[in-house]
Coordinates of C-alpha atoms in Angstrom, one line a residue:
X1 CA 0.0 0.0 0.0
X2 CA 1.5 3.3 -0.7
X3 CA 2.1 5.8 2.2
X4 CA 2.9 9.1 2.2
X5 CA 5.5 8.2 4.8
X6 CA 7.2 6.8 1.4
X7 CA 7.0 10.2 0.0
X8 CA 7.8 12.7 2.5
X9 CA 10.5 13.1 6.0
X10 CA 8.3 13.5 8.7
X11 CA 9.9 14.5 12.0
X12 CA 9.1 13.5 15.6
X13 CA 8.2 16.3 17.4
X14 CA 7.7 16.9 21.3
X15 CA 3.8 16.6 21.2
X16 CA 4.0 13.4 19.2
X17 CA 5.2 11.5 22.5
X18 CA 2.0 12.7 24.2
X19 CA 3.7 13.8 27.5
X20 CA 5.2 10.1 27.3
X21 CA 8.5 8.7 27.8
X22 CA 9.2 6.0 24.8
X23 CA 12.0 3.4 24.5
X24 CA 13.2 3.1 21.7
X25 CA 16.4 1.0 19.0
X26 CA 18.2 3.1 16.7
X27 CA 18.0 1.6 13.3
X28 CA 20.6 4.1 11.7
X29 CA 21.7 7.6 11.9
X30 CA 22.6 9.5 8.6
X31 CA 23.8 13.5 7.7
X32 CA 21.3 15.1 6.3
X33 CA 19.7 18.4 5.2
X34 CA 16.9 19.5 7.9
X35 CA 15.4 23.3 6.6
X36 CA 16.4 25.3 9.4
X37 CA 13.0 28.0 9.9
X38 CA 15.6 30.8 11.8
X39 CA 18.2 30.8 8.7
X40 CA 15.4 29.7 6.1
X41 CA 18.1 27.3 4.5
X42 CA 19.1 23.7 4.7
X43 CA 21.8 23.0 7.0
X44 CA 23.2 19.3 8.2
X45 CA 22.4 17.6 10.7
X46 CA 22.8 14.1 12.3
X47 CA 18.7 12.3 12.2
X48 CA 18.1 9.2 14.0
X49 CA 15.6 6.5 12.4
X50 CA 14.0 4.4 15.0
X51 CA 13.3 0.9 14.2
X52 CA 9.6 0.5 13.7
X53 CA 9.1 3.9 13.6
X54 CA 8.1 6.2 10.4
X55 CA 9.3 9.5 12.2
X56 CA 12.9 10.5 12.2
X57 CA 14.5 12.6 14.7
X58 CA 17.1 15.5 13.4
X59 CA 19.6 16.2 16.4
X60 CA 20.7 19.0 18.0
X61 CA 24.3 19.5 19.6
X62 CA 22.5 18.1 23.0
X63 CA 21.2 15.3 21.9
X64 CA 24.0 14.5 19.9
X65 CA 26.1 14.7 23.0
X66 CA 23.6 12.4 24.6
X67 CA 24.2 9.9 21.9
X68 CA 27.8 10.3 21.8
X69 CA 27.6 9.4 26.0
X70 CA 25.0 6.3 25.9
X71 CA 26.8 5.1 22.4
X72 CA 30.4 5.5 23.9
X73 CA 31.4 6.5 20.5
X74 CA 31.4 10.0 18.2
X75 CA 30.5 7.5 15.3
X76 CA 27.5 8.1 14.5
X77 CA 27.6 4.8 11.8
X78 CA 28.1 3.0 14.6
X79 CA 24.9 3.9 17.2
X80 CA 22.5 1.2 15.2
X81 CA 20.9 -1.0 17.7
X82 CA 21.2 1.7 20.3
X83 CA 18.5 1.7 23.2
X84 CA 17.5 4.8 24.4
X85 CA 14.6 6.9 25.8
X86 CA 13.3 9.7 23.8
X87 CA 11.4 11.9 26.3
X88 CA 9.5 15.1 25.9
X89 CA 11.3 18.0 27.9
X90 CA 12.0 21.6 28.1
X91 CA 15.6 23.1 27.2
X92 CA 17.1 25.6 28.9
X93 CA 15.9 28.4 26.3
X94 CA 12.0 27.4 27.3
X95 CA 11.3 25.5 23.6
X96 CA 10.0 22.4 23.9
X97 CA 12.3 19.9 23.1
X98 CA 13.1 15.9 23.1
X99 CA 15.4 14.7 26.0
X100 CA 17.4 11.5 25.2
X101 CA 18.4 8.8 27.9
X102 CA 20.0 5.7 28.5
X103 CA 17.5 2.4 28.5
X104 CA 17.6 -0.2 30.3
X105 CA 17.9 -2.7 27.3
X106 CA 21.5 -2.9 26.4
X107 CA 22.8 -2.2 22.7
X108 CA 22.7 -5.3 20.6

């Protein structure tokens, strides 16, 4: 069945985890171009695919420190099969944002 999911990137966003914490496995993590709305251009940025999961996540330098910490590793080729916990949250600047955490389920 065709999906627009095939067609378009749609991102997870803060109010898509419903005030819920969700665990989750990393299926990859790629560089991408994300349109950034404050510079009104495409800029890269590391975005997480969940496995079982038709949103992506685009990273910012937090959460990419997150993953660097629960991965053990800056190489972002090699965080597939990473657990974590993607958790709605507020950042320091007051924008809602999504907090990333260690599960409990080790890598695989």
């Amino acid at each position: 069945m065709p999906s627009a999911y095939d067609v378009y990137v749609f991102y997870l966003e803060p109010d898509d985890l419903r005030g819920q914490s969700h665990a989750v496995k990393v299926l990859n993590c790629k560089l991408e171009p994300v349109f950034d709305p404050l510079t009104k251009r495409d800029i890269n940025k590391l975005v997480l695919y969940f496995e079982a999961k038709k949103k992506t996540l685009p990273l910012n330098k937090t959460q990419v420190s997150k993953m660097i910490e629960i991965s053990g590793t800056d190489d972002y080729t090699k965080w597939a099969g990473t657990q974590i916990t993607i958790t709605p949250a507020t950042a320091p600047n007051k924008k809602q944002t999504i907090a990333i955490t260690p599960s409990k389920i080790e890598k695989s």
